[in-house]
PDB file of C-alpha atoms in Angstrom:
ATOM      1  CA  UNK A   1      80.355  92.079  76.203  1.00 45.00           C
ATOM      2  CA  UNK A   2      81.415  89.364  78.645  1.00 50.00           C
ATOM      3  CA  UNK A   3      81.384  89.682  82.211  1.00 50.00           C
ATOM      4  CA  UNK A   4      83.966  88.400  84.214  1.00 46.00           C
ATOM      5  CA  UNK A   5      84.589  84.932  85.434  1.00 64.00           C
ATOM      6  CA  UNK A   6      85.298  85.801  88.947  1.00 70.00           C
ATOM      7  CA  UNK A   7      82.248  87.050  90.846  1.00 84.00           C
ATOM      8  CA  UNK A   8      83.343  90.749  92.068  1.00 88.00           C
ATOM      9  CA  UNK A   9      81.226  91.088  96.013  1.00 91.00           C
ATOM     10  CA  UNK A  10      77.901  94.174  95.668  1.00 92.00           C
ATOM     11  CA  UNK A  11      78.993  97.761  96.552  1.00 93.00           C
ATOM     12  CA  UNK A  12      76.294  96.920  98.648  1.00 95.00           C
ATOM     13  CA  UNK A  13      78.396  94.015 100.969  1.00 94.00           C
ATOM     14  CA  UNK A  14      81.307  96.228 100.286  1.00 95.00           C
ATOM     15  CA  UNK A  15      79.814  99.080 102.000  1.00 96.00           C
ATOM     16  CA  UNK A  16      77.807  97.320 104.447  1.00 96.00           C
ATOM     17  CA  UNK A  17      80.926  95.533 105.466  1.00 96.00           C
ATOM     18  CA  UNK A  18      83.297  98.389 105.870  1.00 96.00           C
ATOM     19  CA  UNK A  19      80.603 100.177 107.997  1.00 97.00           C
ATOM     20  CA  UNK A  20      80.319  97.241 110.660  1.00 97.00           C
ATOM     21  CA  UNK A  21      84.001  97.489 110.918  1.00 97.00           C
ATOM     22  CA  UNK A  22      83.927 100.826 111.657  1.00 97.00           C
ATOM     23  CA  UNK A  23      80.582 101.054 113.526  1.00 97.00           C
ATOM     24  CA  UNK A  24      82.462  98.128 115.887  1.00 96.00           C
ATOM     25  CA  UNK A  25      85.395  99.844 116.138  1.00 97.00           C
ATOM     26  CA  UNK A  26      84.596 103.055 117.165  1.00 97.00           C
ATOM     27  CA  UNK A  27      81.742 101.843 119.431  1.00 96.00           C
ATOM     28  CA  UNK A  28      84.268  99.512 121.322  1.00 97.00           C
ATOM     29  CA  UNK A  29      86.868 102.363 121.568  1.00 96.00           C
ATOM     30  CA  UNK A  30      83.913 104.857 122.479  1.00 96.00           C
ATOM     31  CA  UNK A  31      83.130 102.401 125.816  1.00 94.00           C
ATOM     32  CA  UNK A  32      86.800 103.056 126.478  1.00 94.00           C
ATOM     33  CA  UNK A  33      87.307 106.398 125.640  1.00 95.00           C
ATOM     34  CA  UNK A  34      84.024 106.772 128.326  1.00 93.00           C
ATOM     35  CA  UNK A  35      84.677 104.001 130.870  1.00 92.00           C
ATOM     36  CA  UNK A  36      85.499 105.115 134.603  1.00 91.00           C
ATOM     37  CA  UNK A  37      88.366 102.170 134.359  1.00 92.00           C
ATOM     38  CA  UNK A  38      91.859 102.977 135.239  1.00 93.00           C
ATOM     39  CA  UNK A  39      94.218 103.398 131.862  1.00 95.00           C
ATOM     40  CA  UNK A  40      96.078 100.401 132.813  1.00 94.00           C
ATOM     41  CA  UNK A  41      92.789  98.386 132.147  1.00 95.00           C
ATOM     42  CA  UNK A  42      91.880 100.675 129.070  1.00 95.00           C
ATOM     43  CA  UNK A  43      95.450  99.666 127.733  1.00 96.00           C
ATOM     44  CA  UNK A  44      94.162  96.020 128.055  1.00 96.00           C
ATOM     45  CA  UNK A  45      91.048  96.743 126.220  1.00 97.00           C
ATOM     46  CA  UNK A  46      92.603  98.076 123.173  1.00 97.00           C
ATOM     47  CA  UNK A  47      95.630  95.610 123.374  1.00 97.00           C
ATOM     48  CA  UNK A  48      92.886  93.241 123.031  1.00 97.00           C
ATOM     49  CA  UNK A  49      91.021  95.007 120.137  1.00 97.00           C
ATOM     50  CA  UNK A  50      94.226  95.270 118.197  1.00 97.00           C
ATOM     51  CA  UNK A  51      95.675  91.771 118.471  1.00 97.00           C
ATOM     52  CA  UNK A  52      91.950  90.239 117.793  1.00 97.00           C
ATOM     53  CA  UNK A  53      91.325  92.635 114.609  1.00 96.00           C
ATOM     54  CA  UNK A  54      95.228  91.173 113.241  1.00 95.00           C
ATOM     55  CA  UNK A  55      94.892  87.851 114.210  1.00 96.00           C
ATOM     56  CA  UNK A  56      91.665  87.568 112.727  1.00 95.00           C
ATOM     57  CA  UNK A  57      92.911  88.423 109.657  1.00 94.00           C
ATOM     58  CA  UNK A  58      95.248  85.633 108.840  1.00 94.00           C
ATOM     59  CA  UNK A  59      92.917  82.984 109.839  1.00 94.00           C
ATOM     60  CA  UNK A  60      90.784  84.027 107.278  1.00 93.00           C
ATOM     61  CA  UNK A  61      93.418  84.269 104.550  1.00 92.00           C
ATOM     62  CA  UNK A  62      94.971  81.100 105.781  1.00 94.00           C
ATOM     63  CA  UNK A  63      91.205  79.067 105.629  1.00 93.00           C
ATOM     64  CA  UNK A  64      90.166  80.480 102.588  1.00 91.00           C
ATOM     65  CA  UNK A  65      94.194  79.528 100.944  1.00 92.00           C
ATOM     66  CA  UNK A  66      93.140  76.222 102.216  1.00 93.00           C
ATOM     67  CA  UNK A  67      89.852  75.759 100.313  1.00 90.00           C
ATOM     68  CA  UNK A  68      91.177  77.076  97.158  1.00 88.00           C
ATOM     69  CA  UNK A  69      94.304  74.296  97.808  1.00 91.00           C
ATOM     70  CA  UNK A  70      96.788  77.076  98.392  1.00 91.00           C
ATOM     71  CA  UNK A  71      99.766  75.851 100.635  1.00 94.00           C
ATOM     72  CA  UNK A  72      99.281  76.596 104.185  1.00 93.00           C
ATOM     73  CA  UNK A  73     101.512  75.338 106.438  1.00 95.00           C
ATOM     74  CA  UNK A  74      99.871  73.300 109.430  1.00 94.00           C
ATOM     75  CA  UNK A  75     101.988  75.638 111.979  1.00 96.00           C
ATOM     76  CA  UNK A  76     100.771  78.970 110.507  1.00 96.00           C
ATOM     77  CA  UNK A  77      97.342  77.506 110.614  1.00 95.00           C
ATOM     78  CA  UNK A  78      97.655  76.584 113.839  1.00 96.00           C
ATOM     79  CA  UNK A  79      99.146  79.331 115.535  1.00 96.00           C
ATOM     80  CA  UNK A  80      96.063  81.865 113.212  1.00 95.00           C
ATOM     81  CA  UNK A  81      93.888  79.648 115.459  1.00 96.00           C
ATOM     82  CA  UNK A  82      95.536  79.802 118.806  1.00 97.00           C
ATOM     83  CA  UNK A  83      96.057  84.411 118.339  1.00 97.00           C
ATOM     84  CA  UNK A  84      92.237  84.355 117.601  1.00 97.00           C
ATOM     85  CA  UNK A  85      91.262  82.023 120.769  1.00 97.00           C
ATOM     86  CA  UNK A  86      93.695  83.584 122.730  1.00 98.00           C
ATOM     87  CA  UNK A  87      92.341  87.090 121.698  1.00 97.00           C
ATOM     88  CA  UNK A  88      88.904  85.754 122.549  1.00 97.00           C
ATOM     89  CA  UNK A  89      90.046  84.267 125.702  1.00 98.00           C
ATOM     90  CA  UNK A  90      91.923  87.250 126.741  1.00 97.00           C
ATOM     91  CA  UNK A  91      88.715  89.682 126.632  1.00 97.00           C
ATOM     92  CA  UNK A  92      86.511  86.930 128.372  1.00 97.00           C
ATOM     93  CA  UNK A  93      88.945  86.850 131.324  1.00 97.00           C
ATOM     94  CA  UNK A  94      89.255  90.249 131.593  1.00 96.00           C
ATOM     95  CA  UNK A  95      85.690  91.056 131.404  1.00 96.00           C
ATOM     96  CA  UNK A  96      84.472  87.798 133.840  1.00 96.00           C
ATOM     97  CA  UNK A  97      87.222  89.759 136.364  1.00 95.00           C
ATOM     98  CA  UNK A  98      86.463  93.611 135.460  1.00 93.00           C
ATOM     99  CA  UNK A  99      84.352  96.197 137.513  1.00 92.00           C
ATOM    100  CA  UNK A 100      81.669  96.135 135.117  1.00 91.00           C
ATOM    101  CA  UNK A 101      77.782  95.991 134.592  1.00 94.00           C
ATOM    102  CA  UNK A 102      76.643  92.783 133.023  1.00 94.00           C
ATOM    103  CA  UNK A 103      75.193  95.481 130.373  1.00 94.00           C
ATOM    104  CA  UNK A 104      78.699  96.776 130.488  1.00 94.00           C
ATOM    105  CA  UNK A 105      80.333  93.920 130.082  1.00 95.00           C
ATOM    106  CA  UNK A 106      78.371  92.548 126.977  1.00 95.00           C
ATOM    107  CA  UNK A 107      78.422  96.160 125.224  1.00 95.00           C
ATOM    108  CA  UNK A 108      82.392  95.126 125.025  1.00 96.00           C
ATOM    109  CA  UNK A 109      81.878  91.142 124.305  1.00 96.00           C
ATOM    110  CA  UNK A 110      79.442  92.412 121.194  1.00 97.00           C
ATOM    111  CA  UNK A 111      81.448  95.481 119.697  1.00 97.00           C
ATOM    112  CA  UNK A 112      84.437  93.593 119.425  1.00 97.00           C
ATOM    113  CA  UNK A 113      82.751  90.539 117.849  1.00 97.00           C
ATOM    114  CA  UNK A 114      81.197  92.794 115.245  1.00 97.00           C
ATOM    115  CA  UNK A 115      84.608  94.202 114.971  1.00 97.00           C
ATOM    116  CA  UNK A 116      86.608  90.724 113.989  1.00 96.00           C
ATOM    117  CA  UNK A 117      83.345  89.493 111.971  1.00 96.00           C
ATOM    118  CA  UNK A 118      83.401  92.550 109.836  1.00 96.00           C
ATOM    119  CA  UNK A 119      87.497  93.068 109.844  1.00 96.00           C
ATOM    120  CA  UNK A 120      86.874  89.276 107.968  1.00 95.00           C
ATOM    121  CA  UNK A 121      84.457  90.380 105.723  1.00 95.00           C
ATOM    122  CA  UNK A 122      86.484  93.293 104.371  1.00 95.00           C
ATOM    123  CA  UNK A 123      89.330  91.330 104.106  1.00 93.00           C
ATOM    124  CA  UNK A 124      87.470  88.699 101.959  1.00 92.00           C
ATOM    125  CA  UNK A 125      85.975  91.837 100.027  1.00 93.00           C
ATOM    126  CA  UNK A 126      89.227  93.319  99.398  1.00 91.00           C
ATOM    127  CA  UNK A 127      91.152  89.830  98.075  1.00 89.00           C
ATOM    128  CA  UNK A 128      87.890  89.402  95.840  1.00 90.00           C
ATOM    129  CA  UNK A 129      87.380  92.599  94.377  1.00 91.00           C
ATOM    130  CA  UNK A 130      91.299  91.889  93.225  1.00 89.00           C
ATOM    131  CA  UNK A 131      90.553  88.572  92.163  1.00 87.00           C
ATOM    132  CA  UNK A 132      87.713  89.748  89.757  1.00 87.00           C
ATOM    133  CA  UNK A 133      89.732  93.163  88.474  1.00 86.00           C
ATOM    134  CA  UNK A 134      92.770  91.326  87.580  1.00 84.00           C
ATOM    135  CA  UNK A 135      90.312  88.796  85.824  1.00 81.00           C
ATOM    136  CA  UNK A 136      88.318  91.479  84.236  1.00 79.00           C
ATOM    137  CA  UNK A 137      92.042  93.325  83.005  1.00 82.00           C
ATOM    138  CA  UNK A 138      93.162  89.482  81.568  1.00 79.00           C
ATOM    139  CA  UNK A 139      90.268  89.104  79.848  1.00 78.00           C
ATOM    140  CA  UNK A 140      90.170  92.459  78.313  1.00 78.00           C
ATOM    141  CA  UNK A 141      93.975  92.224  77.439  1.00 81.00           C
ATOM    142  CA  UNK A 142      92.960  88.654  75.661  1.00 73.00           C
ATOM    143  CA  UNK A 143      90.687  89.926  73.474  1.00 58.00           C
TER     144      UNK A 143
END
């Protein structure tokens, strides 16, 4: 029996990666759901959760399409770049201005960090776990 060509990631980063997503997730929206803020500023919050965890998604794509020599236009690079800063940017302003403990304030900066890492890592999961069943189905077809 051969094994496949394309390496397929561990159930192991599969799982672990999928958990961080949702351990950031629902411990960011947890703070909110909590937080003594008015619902204009909770609004912000989640704004910011939402645009970070989608831009972050396409700048992955887009760098990995890159490496593997995949046409990427230099716009759609660029402007993956600018929605991640700006998402970054957005929460730094807002929680440099907010009402907040400093314990507060970095309970926020860290749960949505863990949130974009890990919405990366299941997106690079996902695309590979393709990439290695359609090998595996090519291969087994070809022989």
């Amino acid at each position: 029996m051969r094994t496949s060509p394309v390496p397929r990631p561990s159930s192991a980063f599969i799982g672990a990666s999928w958990a961080a997503l949702l351990i950031g997730i629902v411990t960011y929206l947890s703070g909110l759901w909590n937080a003594t803020m008015a619902l204009n500023e909770k609004g912000y919050y989640f704004t910011i959760l939402t645009y970070g965890l989608f831009a972050a998604i396409p700048l992955q794509k887009s760098v990995r399409d890159r490496a593997e020599g995949i046409a990427v236009t230099g716009i759609y690079f660029g402007l993956c770049w600018i929605s991640v800063l700006l998402a970054l940017l957005l929460l730094t302003v807002g929680l440099w201005h907010a009402n907040l403990q400093n314990s507060e304030k970095g309970f926020y900066a860290m749960a949505f960090l863990l949130s974009l890492f890990a919405a990366v890592a299941v997106q690079k999961n996902v695309r590979d776990v393709a990439r290695a069943s359609a090998a595996a189905t090519a291969e087994a077809q070809g022989t």
